[in-house]
PDB file of C-alpha atoms in Angstrom:
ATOM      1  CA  UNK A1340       0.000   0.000   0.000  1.00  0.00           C
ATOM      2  CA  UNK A1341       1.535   3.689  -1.126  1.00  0.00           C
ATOM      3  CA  UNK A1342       1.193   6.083   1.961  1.00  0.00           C
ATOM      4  CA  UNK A1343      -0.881   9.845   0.245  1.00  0.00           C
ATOM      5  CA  UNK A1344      -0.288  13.164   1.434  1.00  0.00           C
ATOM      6  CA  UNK A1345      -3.290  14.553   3.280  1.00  0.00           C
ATOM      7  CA  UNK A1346      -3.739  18.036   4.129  1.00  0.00           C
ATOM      8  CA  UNK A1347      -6.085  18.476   7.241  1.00  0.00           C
ATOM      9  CA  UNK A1348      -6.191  21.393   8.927  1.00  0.00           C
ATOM     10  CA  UNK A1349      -8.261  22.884  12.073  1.00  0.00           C
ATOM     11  CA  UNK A1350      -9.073  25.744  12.129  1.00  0.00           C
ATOM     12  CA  UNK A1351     -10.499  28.142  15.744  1.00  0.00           C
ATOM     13  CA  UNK A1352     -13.982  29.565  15.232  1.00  0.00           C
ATOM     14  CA  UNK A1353     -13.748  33.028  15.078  1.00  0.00           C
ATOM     15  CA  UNK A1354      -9.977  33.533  15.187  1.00  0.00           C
ATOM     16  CA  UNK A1355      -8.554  36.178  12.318  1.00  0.00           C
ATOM     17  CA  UNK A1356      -5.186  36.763  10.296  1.00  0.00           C
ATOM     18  CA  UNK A1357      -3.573  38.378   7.925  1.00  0.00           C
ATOM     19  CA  UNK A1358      -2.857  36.652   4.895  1.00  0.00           C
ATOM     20  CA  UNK A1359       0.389  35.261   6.111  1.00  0.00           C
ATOM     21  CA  UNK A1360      -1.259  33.577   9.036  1.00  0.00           C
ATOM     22  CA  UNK A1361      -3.526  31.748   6.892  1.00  0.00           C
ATOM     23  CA  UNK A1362      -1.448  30.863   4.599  1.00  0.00           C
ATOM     24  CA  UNK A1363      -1.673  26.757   5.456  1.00  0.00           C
ATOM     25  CA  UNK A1364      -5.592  27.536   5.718  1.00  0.00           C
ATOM     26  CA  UNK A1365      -5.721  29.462   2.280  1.00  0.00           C
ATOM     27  CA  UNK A1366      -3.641  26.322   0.655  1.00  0.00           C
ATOM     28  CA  UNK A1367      -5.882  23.788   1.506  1.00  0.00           C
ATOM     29  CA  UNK A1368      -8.806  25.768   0.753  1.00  0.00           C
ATOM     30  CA  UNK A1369      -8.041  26.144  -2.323  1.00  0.00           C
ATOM     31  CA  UNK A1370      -6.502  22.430  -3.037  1.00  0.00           C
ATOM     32  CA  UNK A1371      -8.608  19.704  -3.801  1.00  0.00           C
ATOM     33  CA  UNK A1372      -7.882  16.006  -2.717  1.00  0.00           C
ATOM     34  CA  UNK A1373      -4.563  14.447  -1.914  1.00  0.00           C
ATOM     35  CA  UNK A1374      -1.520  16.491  -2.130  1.00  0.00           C
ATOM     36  CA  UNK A1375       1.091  14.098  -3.704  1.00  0.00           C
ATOM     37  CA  UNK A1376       2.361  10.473  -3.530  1.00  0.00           C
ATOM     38  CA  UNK A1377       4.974  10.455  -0.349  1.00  0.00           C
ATOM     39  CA  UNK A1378       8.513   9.254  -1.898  1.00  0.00           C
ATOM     40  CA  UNK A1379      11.830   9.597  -0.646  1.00  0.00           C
ATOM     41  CA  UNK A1380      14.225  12.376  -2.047  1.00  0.00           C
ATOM     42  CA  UNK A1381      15.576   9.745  -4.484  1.00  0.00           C
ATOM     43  CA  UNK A1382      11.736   9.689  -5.841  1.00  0.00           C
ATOM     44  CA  UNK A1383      10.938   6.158  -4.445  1.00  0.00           C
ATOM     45  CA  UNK A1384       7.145   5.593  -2.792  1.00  0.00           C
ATOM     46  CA  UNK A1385       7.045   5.231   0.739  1.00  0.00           C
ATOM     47  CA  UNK A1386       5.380   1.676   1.483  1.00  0.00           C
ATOM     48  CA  UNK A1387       2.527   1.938   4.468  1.00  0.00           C
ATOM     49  CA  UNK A1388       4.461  -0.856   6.535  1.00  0.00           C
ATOM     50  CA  UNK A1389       7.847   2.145   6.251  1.00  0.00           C
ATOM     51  CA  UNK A1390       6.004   4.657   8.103  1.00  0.00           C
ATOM     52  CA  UNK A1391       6.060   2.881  11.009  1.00  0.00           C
ATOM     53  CA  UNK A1392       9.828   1.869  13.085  1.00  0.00           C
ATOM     54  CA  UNK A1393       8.233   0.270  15.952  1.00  0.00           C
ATOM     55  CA  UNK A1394       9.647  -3.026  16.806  1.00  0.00           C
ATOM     56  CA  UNK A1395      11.512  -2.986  13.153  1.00  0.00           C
ATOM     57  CA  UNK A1396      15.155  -2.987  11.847  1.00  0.00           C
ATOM     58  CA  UNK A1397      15.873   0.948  11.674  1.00  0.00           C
ATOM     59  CA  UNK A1398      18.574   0.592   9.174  1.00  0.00           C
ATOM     60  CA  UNK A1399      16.346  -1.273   7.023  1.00  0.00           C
ATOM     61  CA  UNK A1400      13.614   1.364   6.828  1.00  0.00           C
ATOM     62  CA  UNK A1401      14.545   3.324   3.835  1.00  0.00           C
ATOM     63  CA  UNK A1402      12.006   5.757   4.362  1.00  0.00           C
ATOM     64  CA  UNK A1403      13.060   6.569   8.191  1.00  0.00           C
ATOM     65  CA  UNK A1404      16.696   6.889   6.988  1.00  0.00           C
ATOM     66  CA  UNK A1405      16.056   9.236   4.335  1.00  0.00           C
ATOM     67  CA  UNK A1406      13.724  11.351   6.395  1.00  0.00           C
ATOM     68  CA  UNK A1407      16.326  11.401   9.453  1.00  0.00           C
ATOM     69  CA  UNK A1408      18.984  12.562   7.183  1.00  0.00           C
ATOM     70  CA  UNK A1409      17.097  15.421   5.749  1.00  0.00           C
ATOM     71  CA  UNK A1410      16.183  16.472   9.162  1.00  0.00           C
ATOM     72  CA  UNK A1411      20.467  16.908  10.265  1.00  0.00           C
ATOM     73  CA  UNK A1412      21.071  18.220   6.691  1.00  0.00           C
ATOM     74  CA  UNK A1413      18.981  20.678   5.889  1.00  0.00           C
ATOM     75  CA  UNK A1414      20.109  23.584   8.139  1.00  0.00           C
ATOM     76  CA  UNK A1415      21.944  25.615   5.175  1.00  0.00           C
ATOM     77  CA  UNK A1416      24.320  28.119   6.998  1.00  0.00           C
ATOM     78  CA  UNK A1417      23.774  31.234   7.116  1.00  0.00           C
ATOM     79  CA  UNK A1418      24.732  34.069   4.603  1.00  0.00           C
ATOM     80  CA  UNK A1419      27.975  36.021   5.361  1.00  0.00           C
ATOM     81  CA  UNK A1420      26.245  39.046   4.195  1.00  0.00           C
ATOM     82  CA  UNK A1421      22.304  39.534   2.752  1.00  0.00           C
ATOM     83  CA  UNK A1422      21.355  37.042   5.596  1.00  0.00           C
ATOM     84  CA  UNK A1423      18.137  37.892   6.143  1.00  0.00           C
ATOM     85  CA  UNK A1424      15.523  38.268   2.863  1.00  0.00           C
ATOM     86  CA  UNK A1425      12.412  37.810   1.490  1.00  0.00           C
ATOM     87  CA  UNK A1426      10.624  37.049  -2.101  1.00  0.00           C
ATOM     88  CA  UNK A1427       7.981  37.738  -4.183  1.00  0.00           C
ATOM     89  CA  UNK A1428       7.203  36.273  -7.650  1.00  0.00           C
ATOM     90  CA  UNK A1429       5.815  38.831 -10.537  1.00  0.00           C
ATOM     91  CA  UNK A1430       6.028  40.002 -14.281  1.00  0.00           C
ATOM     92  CA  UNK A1431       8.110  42.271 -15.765  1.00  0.00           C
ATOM     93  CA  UNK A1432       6.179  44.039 -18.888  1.00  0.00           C
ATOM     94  CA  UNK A1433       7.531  46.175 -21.681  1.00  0.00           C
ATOM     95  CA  UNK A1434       5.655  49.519 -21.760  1.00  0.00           C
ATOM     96  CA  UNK A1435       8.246  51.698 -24.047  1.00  0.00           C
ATOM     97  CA  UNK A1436       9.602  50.452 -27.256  1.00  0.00           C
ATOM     98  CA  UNK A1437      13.448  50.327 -26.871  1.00  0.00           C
ATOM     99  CA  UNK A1438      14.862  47.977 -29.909  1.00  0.00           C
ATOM    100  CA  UNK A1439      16.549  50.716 -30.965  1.00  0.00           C
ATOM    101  CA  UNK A1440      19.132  50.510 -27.957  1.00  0.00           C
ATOM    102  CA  UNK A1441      18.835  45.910 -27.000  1.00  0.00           C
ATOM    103  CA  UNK A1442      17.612  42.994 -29.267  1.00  0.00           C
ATOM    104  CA  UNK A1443      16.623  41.208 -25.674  1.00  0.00           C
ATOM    105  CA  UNK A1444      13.806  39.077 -26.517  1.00  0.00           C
ATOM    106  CA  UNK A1445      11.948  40.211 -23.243  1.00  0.00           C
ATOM    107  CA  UNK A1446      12.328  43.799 -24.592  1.00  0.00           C
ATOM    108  CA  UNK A1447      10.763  42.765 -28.104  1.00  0.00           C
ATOM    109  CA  UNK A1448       7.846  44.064 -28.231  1.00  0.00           C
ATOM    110  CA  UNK A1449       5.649  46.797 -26.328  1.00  0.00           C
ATOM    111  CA  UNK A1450       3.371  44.504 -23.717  1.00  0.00           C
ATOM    112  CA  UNK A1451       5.270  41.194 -23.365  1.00  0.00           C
ATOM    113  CA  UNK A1452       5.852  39.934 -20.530  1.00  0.00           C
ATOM    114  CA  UNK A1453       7.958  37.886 -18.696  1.00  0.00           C
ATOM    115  CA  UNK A1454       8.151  36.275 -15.302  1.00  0.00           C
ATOM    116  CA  UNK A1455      10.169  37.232 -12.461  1.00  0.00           C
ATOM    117  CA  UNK A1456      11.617  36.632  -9.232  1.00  0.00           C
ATOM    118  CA  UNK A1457      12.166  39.346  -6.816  1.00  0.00           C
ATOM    119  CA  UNK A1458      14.782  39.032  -3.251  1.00  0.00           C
ATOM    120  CA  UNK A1459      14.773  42.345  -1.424  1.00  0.00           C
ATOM    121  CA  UNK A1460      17.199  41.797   1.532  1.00  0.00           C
ATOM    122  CA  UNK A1461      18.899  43.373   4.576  1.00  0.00           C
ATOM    123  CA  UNK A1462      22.830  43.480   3.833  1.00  0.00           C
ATOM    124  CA  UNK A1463      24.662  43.794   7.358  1.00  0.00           C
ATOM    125  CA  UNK A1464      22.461  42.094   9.982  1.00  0.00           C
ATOM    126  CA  UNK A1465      21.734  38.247  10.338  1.00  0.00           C
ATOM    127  CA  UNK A1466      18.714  36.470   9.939  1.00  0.00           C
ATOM    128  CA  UNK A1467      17.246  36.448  12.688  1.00  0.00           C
ATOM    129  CA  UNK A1468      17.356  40.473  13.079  1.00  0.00           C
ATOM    130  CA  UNK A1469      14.727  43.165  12.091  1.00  0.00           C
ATOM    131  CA  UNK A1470      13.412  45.196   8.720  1.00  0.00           C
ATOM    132  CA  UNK A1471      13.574  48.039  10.248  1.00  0.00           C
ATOM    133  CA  UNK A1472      17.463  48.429  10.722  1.00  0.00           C
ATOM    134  CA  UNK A1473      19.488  51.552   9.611  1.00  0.00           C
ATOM    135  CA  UNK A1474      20.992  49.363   6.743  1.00  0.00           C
ATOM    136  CA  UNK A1475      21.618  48.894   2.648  1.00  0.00           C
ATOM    137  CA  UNK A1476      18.654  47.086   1.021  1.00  0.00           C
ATOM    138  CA  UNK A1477      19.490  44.626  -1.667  1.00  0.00           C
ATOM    139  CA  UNK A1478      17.410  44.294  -4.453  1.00  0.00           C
ATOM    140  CA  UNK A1479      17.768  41.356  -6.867  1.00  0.00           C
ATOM    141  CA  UNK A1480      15.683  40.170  -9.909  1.00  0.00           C
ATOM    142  CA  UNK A1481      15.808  37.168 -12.034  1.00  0.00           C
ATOM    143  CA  UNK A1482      14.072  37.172 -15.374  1.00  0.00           C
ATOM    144  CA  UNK A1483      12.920  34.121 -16.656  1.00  0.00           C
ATOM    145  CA  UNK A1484      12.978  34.152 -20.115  1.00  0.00           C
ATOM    146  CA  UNK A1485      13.327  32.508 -23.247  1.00  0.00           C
ATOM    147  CA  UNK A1486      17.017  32.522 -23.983  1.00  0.00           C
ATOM    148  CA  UNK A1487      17.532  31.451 -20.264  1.00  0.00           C
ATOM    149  CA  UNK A1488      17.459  33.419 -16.809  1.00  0.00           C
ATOM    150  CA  UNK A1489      19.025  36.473 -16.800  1.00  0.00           C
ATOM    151  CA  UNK A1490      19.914  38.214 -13.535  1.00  0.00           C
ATOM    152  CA  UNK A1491      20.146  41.721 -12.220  1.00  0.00           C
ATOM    153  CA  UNK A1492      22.000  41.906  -8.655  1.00  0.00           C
ATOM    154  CA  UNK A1493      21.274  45.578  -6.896  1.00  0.00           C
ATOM    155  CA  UNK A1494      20.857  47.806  -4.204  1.00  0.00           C
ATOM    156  CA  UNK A1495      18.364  50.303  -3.144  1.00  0.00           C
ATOM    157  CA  UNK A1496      21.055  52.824  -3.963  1.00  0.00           C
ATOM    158  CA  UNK A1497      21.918  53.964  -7.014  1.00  0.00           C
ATOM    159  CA  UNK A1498      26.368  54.359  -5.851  1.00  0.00           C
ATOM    160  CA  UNK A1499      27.774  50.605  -5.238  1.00  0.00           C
ATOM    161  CA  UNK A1500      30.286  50.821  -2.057  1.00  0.00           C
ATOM    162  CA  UNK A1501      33.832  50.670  -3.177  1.00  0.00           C
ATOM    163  CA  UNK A1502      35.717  49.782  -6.972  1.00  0.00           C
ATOM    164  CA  UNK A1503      38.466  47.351  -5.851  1.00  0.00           C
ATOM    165  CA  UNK A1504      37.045  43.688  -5.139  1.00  0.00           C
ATOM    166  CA  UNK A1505      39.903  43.115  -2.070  1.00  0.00           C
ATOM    167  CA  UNK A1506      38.318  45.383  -0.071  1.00  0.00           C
ATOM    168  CA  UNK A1507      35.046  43.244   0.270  1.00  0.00           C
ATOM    169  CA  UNK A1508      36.181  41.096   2.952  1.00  0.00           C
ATOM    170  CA  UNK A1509      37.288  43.363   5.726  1.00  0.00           C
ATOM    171  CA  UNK A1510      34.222  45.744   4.717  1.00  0.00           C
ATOM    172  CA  UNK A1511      32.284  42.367   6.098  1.00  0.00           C
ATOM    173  CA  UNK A1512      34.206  42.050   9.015  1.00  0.00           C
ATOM    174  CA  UNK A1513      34.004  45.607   9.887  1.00  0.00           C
ATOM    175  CA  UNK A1514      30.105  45.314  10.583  1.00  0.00           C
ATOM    176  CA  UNK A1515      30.089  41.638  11.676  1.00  0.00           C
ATOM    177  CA  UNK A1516      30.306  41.084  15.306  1.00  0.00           C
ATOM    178  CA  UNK A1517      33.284  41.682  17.614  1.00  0.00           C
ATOM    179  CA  UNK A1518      34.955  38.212  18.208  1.00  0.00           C
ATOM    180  CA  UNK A1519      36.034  39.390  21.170  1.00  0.00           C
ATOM    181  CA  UNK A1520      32.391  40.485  22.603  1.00  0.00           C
ATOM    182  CA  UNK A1521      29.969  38.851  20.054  1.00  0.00           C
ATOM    183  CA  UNK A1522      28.855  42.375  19.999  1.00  0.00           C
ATOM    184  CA  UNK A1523      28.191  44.842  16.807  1.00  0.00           C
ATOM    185  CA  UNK A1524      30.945  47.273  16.964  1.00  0.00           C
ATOM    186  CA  UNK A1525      30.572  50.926  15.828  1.00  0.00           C
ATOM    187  CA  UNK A1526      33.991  51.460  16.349  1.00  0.00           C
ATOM    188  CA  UNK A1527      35.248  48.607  13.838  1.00  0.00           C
ATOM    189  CA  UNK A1528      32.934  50.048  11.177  1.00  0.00           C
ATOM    190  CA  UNK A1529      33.493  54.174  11.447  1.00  0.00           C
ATOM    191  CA  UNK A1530      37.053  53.411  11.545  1.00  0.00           C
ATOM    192  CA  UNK A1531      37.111  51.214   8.417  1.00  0.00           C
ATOM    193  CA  UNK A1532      34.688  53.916   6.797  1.00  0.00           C
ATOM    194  CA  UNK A1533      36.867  56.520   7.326  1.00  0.00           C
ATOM    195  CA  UNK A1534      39.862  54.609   5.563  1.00  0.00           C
ATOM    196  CA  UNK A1535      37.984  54.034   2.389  1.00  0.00           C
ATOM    197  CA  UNK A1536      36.561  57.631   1.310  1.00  0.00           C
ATOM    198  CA  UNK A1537      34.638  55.962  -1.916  1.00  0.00           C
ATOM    199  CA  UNK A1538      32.038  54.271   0.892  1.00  0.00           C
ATOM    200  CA  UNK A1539      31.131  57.651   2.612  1.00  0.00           C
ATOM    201  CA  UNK A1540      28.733  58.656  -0.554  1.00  0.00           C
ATOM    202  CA  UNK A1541      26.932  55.717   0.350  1.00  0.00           C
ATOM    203  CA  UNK A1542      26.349  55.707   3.688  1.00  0.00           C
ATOM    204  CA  UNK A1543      25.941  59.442   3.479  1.00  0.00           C
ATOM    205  CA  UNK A1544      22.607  57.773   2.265  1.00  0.00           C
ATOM    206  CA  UNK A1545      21.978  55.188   4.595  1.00  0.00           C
ATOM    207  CA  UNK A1546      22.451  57.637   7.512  1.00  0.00           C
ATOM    208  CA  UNK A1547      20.193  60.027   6.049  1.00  0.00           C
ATOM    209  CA  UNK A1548      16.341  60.405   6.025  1.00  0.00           C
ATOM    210  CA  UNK A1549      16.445  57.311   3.207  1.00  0.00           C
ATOM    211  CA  UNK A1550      18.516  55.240   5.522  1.00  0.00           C
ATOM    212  CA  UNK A1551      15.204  52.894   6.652  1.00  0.00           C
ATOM    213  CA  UNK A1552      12.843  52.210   3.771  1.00  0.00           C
ATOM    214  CA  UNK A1553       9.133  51.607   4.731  1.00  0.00           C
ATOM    215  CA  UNK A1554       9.034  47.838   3.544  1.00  0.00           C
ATOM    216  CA  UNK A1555       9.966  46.641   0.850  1.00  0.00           C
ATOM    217  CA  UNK A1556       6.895  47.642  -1.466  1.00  0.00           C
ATOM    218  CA  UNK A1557       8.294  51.472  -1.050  1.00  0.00           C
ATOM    219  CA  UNK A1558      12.133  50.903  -1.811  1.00  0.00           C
ATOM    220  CA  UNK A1559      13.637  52.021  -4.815  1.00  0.00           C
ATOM    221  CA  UNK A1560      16.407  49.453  -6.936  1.00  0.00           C
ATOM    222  CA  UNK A1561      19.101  50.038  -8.874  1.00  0.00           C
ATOM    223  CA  UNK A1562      21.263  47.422 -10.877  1.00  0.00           C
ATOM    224  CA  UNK A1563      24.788  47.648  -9.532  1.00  0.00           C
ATOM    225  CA  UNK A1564      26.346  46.540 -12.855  1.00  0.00           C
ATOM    226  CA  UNK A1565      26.720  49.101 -16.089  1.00  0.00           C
ATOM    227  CA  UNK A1566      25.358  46.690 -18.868  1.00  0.00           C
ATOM    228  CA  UNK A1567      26.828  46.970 -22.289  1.00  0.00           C
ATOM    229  CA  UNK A1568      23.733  45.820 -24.961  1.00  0.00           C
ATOM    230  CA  UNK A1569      23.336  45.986 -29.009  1.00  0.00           C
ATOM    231  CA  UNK A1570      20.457  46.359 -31.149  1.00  0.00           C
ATOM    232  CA  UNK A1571      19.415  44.193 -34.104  1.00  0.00           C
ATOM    233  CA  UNK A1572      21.833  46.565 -36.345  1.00  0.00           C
ATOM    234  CA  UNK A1573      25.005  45.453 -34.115  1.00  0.00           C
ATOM    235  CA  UNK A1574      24.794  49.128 -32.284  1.00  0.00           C
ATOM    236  CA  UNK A1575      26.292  48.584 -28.451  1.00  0.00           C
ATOM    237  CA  UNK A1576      24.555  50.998 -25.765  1.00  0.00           C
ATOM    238  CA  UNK A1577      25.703  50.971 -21.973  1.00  0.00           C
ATOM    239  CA  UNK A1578      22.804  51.521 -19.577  1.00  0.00           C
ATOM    240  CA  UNK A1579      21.869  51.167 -15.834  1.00  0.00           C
ATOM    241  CA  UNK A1580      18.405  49.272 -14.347  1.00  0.00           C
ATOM    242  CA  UNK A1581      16.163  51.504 -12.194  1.00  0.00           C
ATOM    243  CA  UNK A1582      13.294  49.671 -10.564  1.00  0.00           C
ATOM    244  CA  UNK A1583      10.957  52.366  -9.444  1.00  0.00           C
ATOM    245  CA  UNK A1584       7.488  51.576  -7.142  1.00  0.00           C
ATOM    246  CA  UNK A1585       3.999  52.171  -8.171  1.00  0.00           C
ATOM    247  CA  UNK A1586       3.612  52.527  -4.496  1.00  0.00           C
ATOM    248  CA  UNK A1587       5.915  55.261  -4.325  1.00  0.00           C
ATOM    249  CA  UNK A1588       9.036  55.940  -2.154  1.00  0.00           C
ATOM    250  CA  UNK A1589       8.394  56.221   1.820  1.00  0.00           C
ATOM    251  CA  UNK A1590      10.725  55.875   4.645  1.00  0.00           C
ATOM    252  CA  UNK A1591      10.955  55.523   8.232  1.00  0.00           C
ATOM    253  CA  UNK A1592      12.359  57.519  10.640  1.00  0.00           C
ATOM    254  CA  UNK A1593      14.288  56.352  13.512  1.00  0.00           C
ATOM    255  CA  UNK A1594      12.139  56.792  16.321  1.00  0.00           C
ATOM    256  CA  UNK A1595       9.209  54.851  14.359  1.00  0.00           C
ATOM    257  CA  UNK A1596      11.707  52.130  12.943  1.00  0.00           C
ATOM    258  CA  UNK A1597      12.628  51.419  16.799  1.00  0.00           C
ATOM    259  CA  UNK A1598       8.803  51.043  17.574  1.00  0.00           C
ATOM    260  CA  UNK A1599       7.988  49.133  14.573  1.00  0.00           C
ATOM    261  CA  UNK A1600      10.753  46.532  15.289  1.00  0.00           C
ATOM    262  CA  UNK A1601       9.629  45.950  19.112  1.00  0.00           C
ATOM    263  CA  UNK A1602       6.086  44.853  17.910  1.00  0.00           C
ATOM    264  CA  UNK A1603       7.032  43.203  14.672  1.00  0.00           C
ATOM    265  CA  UNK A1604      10.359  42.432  13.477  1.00  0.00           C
ATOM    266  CA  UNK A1605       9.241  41.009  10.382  1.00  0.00           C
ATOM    267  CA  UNK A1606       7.593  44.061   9.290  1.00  0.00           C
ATOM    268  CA  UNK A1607       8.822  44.260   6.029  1.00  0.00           C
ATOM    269  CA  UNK A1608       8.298  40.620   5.242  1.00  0.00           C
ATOM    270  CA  UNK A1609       4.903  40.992   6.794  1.00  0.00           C
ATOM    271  CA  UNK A1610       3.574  43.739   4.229  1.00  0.00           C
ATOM    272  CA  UNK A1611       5.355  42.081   1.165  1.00  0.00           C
TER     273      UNK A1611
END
């Protein structure tokens, strides 16, 4: 006998969430039936007699050794930087006619469109830490399309932080935590800023009133990469992505950031 997936969930009369609460509710609303056939993750179906180890050979049970071993393996760790993020799946759609400057297939025509993936991202802080921190925003998008994915990597500032690549790993360690303390350490950071005068442009930025964007749904992006593209006549053009909201551009300030984070930490995952 093949074990089936079931989804059964219950629910408490008169208890209301937001949309992310409900998710699990929501999915099984809306699915019909058995989920899937359980396997293991090399694709074999689970017999009924595996789901059960009592009184059995343990090594034997294919199913319980599989299932055991995802459980030790599957803690991925952790980011050095970008740590903490959070996705959303959309379209991108041509609205302006630019084949005079790329031959892109997604920029073809006026009206196709093409399916995305978004990450917006904290860059200095861990996983576990809040939206609402005084920090750089990344801002990444994969397109999807025909000729294969094609990916933009940005921020949610339109300057990049410094031109020579060996400089990346003691920026990180100059906003990681002290080894000595396991403490952030302003000192480490302000004294490493002040070495490298190319990154005080851009946290001339994050310290000002743009420093804390309200979610992620009001937070500009910009592609941190000069492309060079060519049009169907072999013309090369170098240009820069801007991602601009509908929802326009809003910001916190610090006094609201610090009261936001105490009552929700996931603020800006909440609202995306």
């Amino acid at each position: 006998m093949i074990r089936v997936l079931l989804l059964v969930v219950t629910t408490v009369a008169g208890v209301q969430g937001d949309a992310a609460n409900n998710q699990i509710i929501e999915f099984k609303e809306r699915t019909k039936g058995p989920i899937a056939t359980m396997t293991t993750a090399a694709g074999a179906y689970v017999e009924e007699e595996d789901t059960s180890t009592l009184n059995k050979n343990l090594f034997n049970n294919e199913f319980f050794m599989d299932s055991v071993t995802h459980v030790v393996r599957e803690r991925i760790p952790e980011r050095l930087v970008h740590a903490k993020g959070s996705g959303a799946f959309g379209y991108f759609e041509v609205t302006d006619d630019i084949t005079d400057i790329c031959r892109a297939k997604l920029f073809s025509k006026v009206g196709k469109r093409t399916p995305i993936a978004v990450r917006f991202s904290t860059s200095a802080t861990q996983r576990g830490s809040i939206d609402t921190s005084r920090d750089i925003r990344g801002f990444s998008v994969k397109f999807y399309t025909e000729d294969g994915n094609f990916d933009i990597a940005g921020f949610n500032t339109p300057m990049f932080m410094y031109k020579d690549p060996v400089q990346f790993s003691s920026l990180v360690r100059s906003f990681r935590r002290n080894p000595s303390t396991n403490l952030f350490d302003a000192n480490s950071l302000w004294d490493y800023l002040t070495q490298l005068p190319e990154l005080l442009f851009i946290y001339m930025v994050v310290f000002s009133d743009r420093g804390i964007p309200d979610g992620y749904r009001h937070m500009p992006g910009f592609a941190i990469h000069t492309y060079q593209v060519v049009n169907k006549y072999g013309e090369s053009h170098f240009i820069r992505f801007h991602f601009q909201p509908d929802a326009g551009i809003k910001n916190l300030l610090t006094d609201e950031a610090r009261r936001i984070a105490g009552a929700d930490p996931d603020y800006a995952t909440r609202d995306l």
